[in-house]
PDB file of C-alpha atoms in Angstrom:
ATOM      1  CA  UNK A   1       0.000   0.000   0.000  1.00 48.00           C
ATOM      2  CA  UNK A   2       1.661   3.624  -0.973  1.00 69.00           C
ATOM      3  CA  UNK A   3       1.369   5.888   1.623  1.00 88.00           C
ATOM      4  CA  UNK A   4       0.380   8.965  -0.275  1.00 94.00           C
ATOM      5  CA  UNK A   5      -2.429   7.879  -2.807  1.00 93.00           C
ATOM      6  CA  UNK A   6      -4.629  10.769  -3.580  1.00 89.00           C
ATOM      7  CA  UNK A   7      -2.253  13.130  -2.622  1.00 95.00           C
ATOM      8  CA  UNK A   8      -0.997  16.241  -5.042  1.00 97.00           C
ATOM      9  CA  UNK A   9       2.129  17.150  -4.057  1.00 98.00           C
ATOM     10  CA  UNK A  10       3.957  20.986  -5.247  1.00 98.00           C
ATOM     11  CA  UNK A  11       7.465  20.684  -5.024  1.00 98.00           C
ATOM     12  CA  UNK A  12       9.717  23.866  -6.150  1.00 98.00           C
ATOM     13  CA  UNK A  13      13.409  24.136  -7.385  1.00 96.00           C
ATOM     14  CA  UNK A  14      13.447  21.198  -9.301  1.00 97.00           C
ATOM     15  CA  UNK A  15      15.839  22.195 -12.400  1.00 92.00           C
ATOM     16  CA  UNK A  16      18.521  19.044 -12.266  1.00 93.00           C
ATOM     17  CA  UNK A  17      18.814  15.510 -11.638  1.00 91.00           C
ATOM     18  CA  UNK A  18      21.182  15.616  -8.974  1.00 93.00           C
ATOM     19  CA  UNK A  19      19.075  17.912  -6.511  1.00 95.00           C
ATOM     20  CA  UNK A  20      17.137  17.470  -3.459  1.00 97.00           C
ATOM     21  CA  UNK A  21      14.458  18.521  -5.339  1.00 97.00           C
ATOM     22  CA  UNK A  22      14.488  15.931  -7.932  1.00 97.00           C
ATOM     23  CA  UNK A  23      14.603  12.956  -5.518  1.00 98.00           C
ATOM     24  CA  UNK A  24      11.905  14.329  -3.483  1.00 98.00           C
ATOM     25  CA  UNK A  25      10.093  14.169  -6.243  1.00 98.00           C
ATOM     26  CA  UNK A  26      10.767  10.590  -6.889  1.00 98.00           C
ATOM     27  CA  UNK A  27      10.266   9.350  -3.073  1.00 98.00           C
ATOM     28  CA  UNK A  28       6.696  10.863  -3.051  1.00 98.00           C
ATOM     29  CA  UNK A  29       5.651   9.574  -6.379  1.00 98.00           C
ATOM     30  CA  UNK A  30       6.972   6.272  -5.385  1.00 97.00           C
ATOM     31  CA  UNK A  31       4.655   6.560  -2.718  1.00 97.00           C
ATOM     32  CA  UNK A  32       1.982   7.168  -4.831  1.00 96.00           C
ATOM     33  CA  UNK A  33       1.418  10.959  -4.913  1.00 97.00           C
ATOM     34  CA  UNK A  34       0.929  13.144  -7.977  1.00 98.00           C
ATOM     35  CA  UNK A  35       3.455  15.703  -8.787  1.00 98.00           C
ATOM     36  CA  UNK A  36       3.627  19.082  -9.676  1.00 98.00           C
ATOM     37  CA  UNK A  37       7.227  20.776  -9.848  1.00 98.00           C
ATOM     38  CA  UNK A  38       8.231  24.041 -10.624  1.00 98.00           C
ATOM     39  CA  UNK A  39      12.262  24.948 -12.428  1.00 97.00           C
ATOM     40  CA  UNK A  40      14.263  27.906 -13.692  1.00 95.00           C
ATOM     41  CA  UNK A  41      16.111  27.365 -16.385  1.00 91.00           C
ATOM     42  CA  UNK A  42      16.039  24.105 -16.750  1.00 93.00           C
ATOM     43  CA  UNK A  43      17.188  22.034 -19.594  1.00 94.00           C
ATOM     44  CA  UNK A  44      13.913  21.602 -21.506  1.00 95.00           C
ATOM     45  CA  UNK A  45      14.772  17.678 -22.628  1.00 97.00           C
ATOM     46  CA  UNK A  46      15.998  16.986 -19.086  1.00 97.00           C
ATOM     47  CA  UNK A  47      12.533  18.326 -17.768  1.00 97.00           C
ATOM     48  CA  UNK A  48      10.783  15.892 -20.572  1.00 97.00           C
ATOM     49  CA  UNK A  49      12.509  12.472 -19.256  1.00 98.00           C
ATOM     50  CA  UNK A  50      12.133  13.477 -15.881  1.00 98.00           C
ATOM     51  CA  UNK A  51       8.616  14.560 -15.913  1.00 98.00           C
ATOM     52  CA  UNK A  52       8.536  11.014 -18.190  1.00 98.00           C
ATOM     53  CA  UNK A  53      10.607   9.354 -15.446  1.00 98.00           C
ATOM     54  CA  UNK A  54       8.131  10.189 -12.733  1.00 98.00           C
ATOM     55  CA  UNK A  55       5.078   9.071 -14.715  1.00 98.00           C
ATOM     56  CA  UNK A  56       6.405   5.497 -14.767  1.00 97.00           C
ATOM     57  CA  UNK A  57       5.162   4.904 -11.214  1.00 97.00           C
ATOM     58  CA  UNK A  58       1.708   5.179 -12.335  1.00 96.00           C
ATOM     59  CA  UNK A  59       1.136   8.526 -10.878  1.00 97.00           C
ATOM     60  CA  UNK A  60       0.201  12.019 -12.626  1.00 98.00           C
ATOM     61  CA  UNK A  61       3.224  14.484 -13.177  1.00 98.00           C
ATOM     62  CA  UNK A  62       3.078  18.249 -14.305  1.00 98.00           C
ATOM     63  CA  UNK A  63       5.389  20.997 -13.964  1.00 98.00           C
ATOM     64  CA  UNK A  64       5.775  24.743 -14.897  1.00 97.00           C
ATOM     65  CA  UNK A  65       8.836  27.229 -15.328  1.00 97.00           C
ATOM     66  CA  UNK A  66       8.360  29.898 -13.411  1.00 96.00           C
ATOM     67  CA  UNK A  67      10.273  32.806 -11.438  1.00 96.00           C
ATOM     68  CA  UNK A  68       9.558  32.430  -7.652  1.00 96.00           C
ATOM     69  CA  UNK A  69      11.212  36.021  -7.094  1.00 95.00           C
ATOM     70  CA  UNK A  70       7.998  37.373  -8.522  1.00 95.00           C
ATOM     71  CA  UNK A  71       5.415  38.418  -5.579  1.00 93.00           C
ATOM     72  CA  UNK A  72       2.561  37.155  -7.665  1.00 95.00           C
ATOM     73  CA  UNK A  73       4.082  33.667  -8.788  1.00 96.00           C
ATOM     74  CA  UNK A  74       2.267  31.971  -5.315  1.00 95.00           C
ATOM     75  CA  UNK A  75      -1.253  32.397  -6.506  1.00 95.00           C
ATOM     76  CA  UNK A  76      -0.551  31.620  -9.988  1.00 97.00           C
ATOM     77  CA  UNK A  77       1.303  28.320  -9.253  1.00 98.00           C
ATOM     78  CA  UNK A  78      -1.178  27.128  -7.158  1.00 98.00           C
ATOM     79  CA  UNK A  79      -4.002  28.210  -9.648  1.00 97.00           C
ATOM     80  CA  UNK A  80      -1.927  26.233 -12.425  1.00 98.00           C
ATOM     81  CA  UNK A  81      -1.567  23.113 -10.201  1.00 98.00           C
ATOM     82  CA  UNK A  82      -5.148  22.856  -9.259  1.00 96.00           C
ATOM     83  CA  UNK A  83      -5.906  23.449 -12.993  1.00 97.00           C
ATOM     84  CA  UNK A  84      -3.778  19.995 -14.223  1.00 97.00           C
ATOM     85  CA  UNK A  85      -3.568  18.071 -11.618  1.00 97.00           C
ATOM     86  CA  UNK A  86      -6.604  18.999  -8.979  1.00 96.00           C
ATOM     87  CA  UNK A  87      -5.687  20.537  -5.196  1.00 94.00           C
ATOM     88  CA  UNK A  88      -2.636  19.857  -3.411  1.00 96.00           C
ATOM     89  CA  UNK A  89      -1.914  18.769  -0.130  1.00 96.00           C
ATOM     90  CA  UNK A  90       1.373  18.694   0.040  1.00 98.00           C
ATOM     91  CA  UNK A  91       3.823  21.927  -0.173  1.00 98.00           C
ATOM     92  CA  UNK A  92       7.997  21.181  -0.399  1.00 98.00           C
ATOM     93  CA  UNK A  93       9.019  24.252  -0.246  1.00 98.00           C
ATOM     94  CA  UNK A  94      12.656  23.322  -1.960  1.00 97.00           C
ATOM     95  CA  UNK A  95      13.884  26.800  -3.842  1.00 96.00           C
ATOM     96  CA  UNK A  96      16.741  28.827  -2.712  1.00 94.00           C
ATOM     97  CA  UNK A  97      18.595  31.636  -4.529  1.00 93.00           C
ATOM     98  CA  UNK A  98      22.117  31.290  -3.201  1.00 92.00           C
ATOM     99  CA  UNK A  99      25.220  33.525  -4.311  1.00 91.00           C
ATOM    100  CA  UNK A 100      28.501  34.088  -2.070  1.00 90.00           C
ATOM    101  CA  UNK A 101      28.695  37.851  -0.838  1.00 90.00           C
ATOM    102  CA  UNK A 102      30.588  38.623   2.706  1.00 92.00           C
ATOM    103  CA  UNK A 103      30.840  41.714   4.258  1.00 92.00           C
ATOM    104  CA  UNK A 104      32.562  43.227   1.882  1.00 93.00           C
ATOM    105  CA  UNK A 105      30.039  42.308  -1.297  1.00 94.00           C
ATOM    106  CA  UNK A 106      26.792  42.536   0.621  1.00 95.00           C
ATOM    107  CA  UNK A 107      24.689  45.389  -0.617  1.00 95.00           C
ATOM    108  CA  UNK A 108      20.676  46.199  -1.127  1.00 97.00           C
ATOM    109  CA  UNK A 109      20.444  44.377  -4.456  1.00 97.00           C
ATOM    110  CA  UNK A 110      22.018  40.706  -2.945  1.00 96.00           C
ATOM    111  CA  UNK A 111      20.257  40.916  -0.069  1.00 96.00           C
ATOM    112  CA  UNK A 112      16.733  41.472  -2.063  1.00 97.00           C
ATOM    113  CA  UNK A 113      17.665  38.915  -4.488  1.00 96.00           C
ATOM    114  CA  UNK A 114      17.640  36.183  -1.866  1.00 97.00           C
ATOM    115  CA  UNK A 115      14.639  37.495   0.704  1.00 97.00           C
ATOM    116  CA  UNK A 116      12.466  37.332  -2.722  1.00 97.00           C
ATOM    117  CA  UNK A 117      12.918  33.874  -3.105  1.00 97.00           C
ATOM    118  CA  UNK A 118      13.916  32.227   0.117  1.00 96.00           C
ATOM    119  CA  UNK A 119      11.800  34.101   1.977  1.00 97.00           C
ATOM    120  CA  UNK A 120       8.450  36.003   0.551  1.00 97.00           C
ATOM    121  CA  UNK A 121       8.578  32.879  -1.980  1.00 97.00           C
ATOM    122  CA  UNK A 122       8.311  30.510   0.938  1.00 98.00           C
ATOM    123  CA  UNK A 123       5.938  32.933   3.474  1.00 98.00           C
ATOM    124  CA  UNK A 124       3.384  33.749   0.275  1.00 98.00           C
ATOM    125  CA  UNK A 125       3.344  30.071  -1.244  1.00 98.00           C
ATOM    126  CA  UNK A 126       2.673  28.320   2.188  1.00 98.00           C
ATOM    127  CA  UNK A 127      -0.188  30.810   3.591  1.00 98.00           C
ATOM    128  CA  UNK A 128      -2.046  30.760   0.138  1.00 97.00           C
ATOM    129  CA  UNK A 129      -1.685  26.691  -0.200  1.00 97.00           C
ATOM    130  CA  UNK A 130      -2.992  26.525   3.899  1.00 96.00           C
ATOM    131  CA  UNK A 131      -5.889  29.426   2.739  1.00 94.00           C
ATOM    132  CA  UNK A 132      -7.394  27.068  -0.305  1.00 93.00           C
ATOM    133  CA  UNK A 133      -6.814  24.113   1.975  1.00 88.00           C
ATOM    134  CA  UNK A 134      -9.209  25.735   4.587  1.00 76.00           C
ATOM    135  CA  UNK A 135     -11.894  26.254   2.142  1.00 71.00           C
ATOM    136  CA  UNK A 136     -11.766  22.952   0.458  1.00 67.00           C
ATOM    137  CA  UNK A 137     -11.759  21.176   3.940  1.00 61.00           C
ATOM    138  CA  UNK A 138      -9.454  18.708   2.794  1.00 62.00           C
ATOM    139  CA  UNK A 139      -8.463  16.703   5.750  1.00 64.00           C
ATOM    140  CA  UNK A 140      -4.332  16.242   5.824  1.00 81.00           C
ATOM    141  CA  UNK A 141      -2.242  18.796   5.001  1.00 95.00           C
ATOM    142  CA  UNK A 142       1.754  18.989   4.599  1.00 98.00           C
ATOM    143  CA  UNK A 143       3.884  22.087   4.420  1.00 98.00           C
ATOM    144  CA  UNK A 144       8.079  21.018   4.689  1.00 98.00           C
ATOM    145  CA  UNK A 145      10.585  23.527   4.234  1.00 98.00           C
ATOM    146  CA  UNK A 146      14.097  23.072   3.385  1.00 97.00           C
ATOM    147  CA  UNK A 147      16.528  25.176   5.425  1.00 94.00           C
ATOM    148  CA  UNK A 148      20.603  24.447   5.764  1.00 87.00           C
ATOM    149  CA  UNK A 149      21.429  24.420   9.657  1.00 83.00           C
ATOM    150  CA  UNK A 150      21.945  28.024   9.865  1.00 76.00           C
ATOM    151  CA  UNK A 151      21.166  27.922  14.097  1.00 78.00           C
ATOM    152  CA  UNK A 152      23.808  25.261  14.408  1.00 85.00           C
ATOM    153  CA  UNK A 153      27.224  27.080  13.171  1.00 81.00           C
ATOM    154  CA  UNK A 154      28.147  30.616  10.916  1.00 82.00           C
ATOM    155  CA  UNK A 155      28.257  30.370   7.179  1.00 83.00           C
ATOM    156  CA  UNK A 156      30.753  33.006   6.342  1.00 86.00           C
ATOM    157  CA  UNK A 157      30.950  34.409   3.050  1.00 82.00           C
ATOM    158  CA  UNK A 158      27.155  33.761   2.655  1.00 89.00           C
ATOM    159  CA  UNK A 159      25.299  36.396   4.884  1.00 94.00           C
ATOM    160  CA  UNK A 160      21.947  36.748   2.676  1.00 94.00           C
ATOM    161  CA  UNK A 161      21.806  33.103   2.100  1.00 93.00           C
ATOM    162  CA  UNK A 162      22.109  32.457   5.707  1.00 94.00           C
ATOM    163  CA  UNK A 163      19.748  34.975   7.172  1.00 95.00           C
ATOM    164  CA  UNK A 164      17.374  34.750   4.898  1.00 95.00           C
ATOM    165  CA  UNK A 165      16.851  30.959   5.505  1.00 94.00           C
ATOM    166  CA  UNK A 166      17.537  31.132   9.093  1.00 93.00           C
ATOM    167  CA  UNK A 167      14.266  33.080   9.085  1.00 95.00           C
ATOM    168  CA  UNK A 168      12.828  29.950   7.635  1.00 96.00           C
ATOM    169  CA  UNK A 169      12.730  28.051  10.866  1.00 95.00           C
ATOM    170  CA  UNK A 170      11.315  31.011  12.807  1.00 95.00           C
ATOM    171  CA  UNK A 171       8.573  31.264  10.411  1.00 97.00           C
ATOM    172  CA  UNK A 172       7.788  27.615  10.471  1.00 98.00           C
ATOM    173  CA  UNK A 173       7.594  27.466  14.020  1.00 97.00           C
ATOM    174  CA  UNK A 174       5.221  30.352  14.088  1.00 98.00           C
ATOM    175  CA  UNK A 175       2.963  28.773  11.274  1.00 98.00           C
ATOM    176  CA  UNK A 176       2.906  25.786  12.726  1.00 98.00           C
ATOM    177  CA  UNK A 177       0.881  26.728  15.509  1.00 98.00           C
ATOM    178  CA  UNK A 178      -1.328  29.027  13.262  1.00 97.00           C
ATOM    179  CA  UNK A 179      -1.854  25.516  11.085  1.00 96.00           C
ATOM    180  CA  UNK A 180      -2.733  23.040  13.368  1.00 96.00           C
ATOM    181  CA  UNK A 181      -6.118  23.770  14.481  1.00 93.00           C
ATOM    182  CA  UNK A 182      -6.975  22.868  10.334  1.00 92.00           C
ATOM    183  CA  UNK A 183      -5.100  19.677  10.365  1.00 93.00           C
ATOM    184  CA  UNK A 184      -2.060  21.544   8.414  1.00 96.00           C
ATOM    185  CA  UNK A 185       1.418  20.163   9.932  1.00 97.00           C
ATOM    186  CA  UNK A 186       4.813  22.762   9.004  1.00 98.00           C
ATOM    187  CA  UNK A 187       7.909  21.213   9.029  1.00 98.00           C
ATOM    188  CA  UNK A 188      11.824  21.983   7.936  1.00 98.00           C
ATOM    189  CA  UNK A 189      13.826  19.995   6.955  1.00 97.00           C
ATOM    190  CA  UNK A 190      18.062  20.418   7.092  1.00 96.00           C
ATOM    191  CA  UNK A 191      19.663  18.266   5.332  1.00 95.00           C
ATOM    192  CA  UNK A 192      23.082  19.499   6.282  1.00 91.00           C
ATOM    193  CA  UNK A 193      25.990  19.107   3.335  1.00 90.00           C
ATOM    194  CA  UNK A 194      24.953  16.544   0.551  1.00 93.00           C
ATOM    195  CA  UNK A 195      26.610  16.372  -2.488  1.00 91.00           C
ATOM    196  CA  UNK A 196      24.038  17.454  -5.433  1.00 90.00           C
ATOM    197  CA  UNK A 197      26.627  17.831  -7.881  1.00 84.00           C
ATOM    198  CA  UNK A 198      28.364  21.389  -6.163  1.00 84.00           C
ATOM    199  CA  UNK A 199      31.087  19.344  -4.640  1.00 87.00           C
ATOM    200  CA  UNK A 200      34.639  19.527  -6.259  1.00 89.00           C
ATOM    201  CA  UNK A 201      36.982  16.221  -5.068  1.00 91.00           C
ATOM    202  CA  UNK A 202      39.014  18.431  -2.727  1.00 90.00           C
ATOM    203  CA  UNK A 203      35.504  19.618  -0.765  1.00 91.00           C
ATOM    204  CA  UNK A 204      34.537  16.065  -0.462  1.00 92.00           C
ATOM    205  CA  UNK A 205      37.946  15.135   0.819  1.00 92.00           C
ATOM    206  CA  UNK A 206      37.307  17.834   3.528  1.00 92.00           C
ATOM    207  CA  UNK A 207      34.101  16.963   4.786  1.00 93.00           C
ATOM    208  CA  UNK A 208      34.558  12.745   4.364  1.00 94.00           C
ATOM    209  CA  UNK A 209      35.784  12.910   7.890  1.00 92.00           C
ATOM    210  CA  UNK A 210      33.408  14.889   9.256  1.00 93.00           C
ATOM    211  CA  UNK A 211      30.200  12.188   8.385  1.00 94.00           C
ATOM    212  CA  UNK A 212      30.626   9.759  11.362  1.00 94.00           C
ATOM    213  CA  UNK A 213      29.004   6.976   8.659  1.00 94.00           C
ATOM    214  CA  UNK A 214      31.701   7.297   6.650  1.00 92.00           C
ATOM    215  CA  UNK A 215      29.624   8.849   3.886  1.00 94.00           C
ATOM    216  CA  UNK A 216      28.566  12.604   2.592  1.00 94.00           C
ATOM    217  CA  UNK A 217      24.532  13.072   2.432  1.00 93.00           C
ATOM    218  CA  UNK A 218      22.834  12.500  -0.182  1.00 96.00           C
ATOM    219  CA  UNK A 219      19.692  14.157  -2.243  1.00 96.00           C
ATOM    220  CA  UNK A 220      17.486  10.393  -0.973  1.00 97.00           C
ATOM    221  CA  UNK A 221      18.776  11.025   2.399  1.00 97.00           C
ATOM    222  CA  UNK A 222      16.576  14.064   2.470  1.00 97.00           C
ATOM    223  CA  UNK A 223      13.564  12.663   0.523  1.00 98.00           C
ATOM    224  CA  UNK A 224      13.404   9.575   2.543  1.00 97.00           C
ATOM    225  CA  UNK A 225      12.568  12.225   5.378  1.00 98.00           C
ATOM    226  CA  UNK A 226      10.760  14.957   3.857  1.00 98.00           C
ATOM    227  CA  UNK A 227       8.390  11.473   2.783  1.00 97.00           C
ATOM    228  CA  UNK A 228       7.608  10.672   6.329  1.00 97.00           C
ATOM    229  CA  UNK A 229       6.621  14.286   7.029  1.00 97.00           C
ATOM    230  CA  UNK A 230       4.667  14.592   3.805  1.00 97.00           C
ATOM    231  CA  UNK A 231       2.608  11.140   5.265  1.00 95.00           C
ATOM    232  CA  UNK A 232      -0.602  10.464   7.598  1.00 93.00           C
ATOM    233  CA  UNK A 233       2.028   8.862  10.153  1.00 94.00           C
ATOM    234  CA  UNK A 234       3.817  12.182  10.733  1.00 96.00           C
ATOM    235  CA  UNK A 235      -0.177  13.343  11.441  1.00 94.00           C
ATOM    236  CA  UNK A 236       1.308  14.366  15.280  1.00 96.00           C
ATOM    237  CA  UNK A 237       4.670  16.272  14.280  1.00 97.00           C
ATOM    238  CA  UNK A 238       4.836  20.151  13.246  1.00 98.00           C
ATOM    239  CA  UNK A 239       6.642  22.800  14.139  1.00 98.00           C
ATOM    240  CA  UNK A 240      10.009  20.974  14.226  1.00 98.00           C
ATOM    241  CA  UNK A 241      13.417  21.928  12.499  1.00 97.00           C
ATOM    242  CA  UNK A 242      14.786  18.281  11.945  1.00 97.00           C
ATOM    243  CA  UNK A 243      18.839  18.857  11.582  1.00 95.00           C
ATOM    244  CA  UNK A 244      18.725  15.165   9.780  1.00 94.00           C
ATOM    245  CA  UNK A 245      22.431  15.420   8.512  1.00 93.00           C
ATOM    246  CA  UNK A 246      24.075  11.994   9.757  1.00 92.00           C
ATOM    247  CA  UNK A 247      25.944  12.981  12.909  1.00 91.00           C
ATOM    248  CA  UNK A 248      27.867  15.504  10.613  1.00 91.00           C
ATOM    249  CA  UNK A 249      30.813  17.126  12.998  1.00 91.00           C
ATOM    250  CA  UNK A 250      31.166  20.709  12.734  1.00 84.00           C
ATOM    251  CA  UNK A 251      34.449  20.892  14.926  1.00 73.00           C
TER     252      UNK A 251
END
């Protein structure tokens, strides 16, 4: 029995096959959900097999390209995914806009850049999917972000980036309790380092011995996770930051 028949499931930042994103996508349709997924500038015959590649486990697939950074992009995705694929109940709120500044880079224009997307991108999205959920009355509903540790050590050289989904966690704390009184869980999910394709030889070689399992994450370690949260057994858990990255050692 697949855990998540019935289910439409929105999952953003999907734009390679080596991303969280991408085996999220996989891991829920494997457990039977449909799947809508959203990329930016995306190969478009890479977005064909994949869409083609999710389709094989006998579930719908649909996706869109569209620019997250854009304050009316929330009610138009949602509009779009309720249009193909009928109304979702599960949010993976996966997207990030991530450049390397310091203090010596960051100005007005970076710092916008990234609050657009990881921030009123997230905040917008996940109030208008929990609003259409109230009116439909659907029963379950799953909002998961994706967030990077930022409470557990600094990220020099990335200030935006780090701020700007450190306020991730706050907000889904917050929501959460909003959330629950409709049956709407909030979750985030980090899923520390994990090599989707960003990490040279000599980075790997530098953060081997930091993975107590002898391993460096990867994108299914995250899905596996963001899967439980997205099912009916996870009905009791919101408003937790789960720091799921395999005993990684930051001294």
């Amino acid at each position: 029995m697949k855990n998540l028949n019935g289910c439409v499931a929105v999952v953003t930042g999907v734009s390679h096959g080596k991303g969280i994103g991408a085996a999220i996508c996989k891991k829920l349709a494997i457990e039977g959900a449909d799947i809508f997924f959203t990329h930016l500038n995306a190969d478009r015959d890479w977005i064909a097999n994949f869409q083609a590649s999710i389709e094989e486990h006998k579930v719908k697939c649909a996706n869109v390209e569209i620019d997250l950074s854009e304050s009316s992009t929330p009610a138009k995705l949602l509009d779009l995914v309720n249009l193909k694929l009928g109304s979702p109940t599960i949010l993976v709120n996966n997207a990030a806009h991530s450049t390397r500044d310091g203090y010596m880079n960051l100005d007005a224009k970076i710092l916008d850049d990234h609050y657009a997307v990881n921030m009123r991108a997230t905040f917008l999205l996940s109030v208008e999917f929990a609003r259409r959920i109230r009116h439909s009355q659907t029963a379950m509903g799953r909002i998961i972000n994706l967030t990077s540790g930022q409470a557990l050590g600094p990220m020099a050289g990335e200030l935006a980036y780090s701020a700007t989904k450190g306020a991730i966690s706050a907000f889904t704390l917050s929501l959460s309790a909003e959330l629950a009184p409709l049956g709407i869980t909030v979750n985030a999910v980090n899923p520390g380092p994990t090599d989707t394709g960003w990490m040279n030889e000599e980075i790997k070689q530098e953060l081997l011995p930091k993975f107590p399992f002898g391993r460096i994450g990867i994108p299914e370690d995250a899905a596996r996770l963001v899967a439980f949260l997205a099912s009916e057994e996870a009905q009791w858990i919101t408003g937790q930051i789960f720091n799921s990255e395999g005993g990684f050692l930051r001294s």
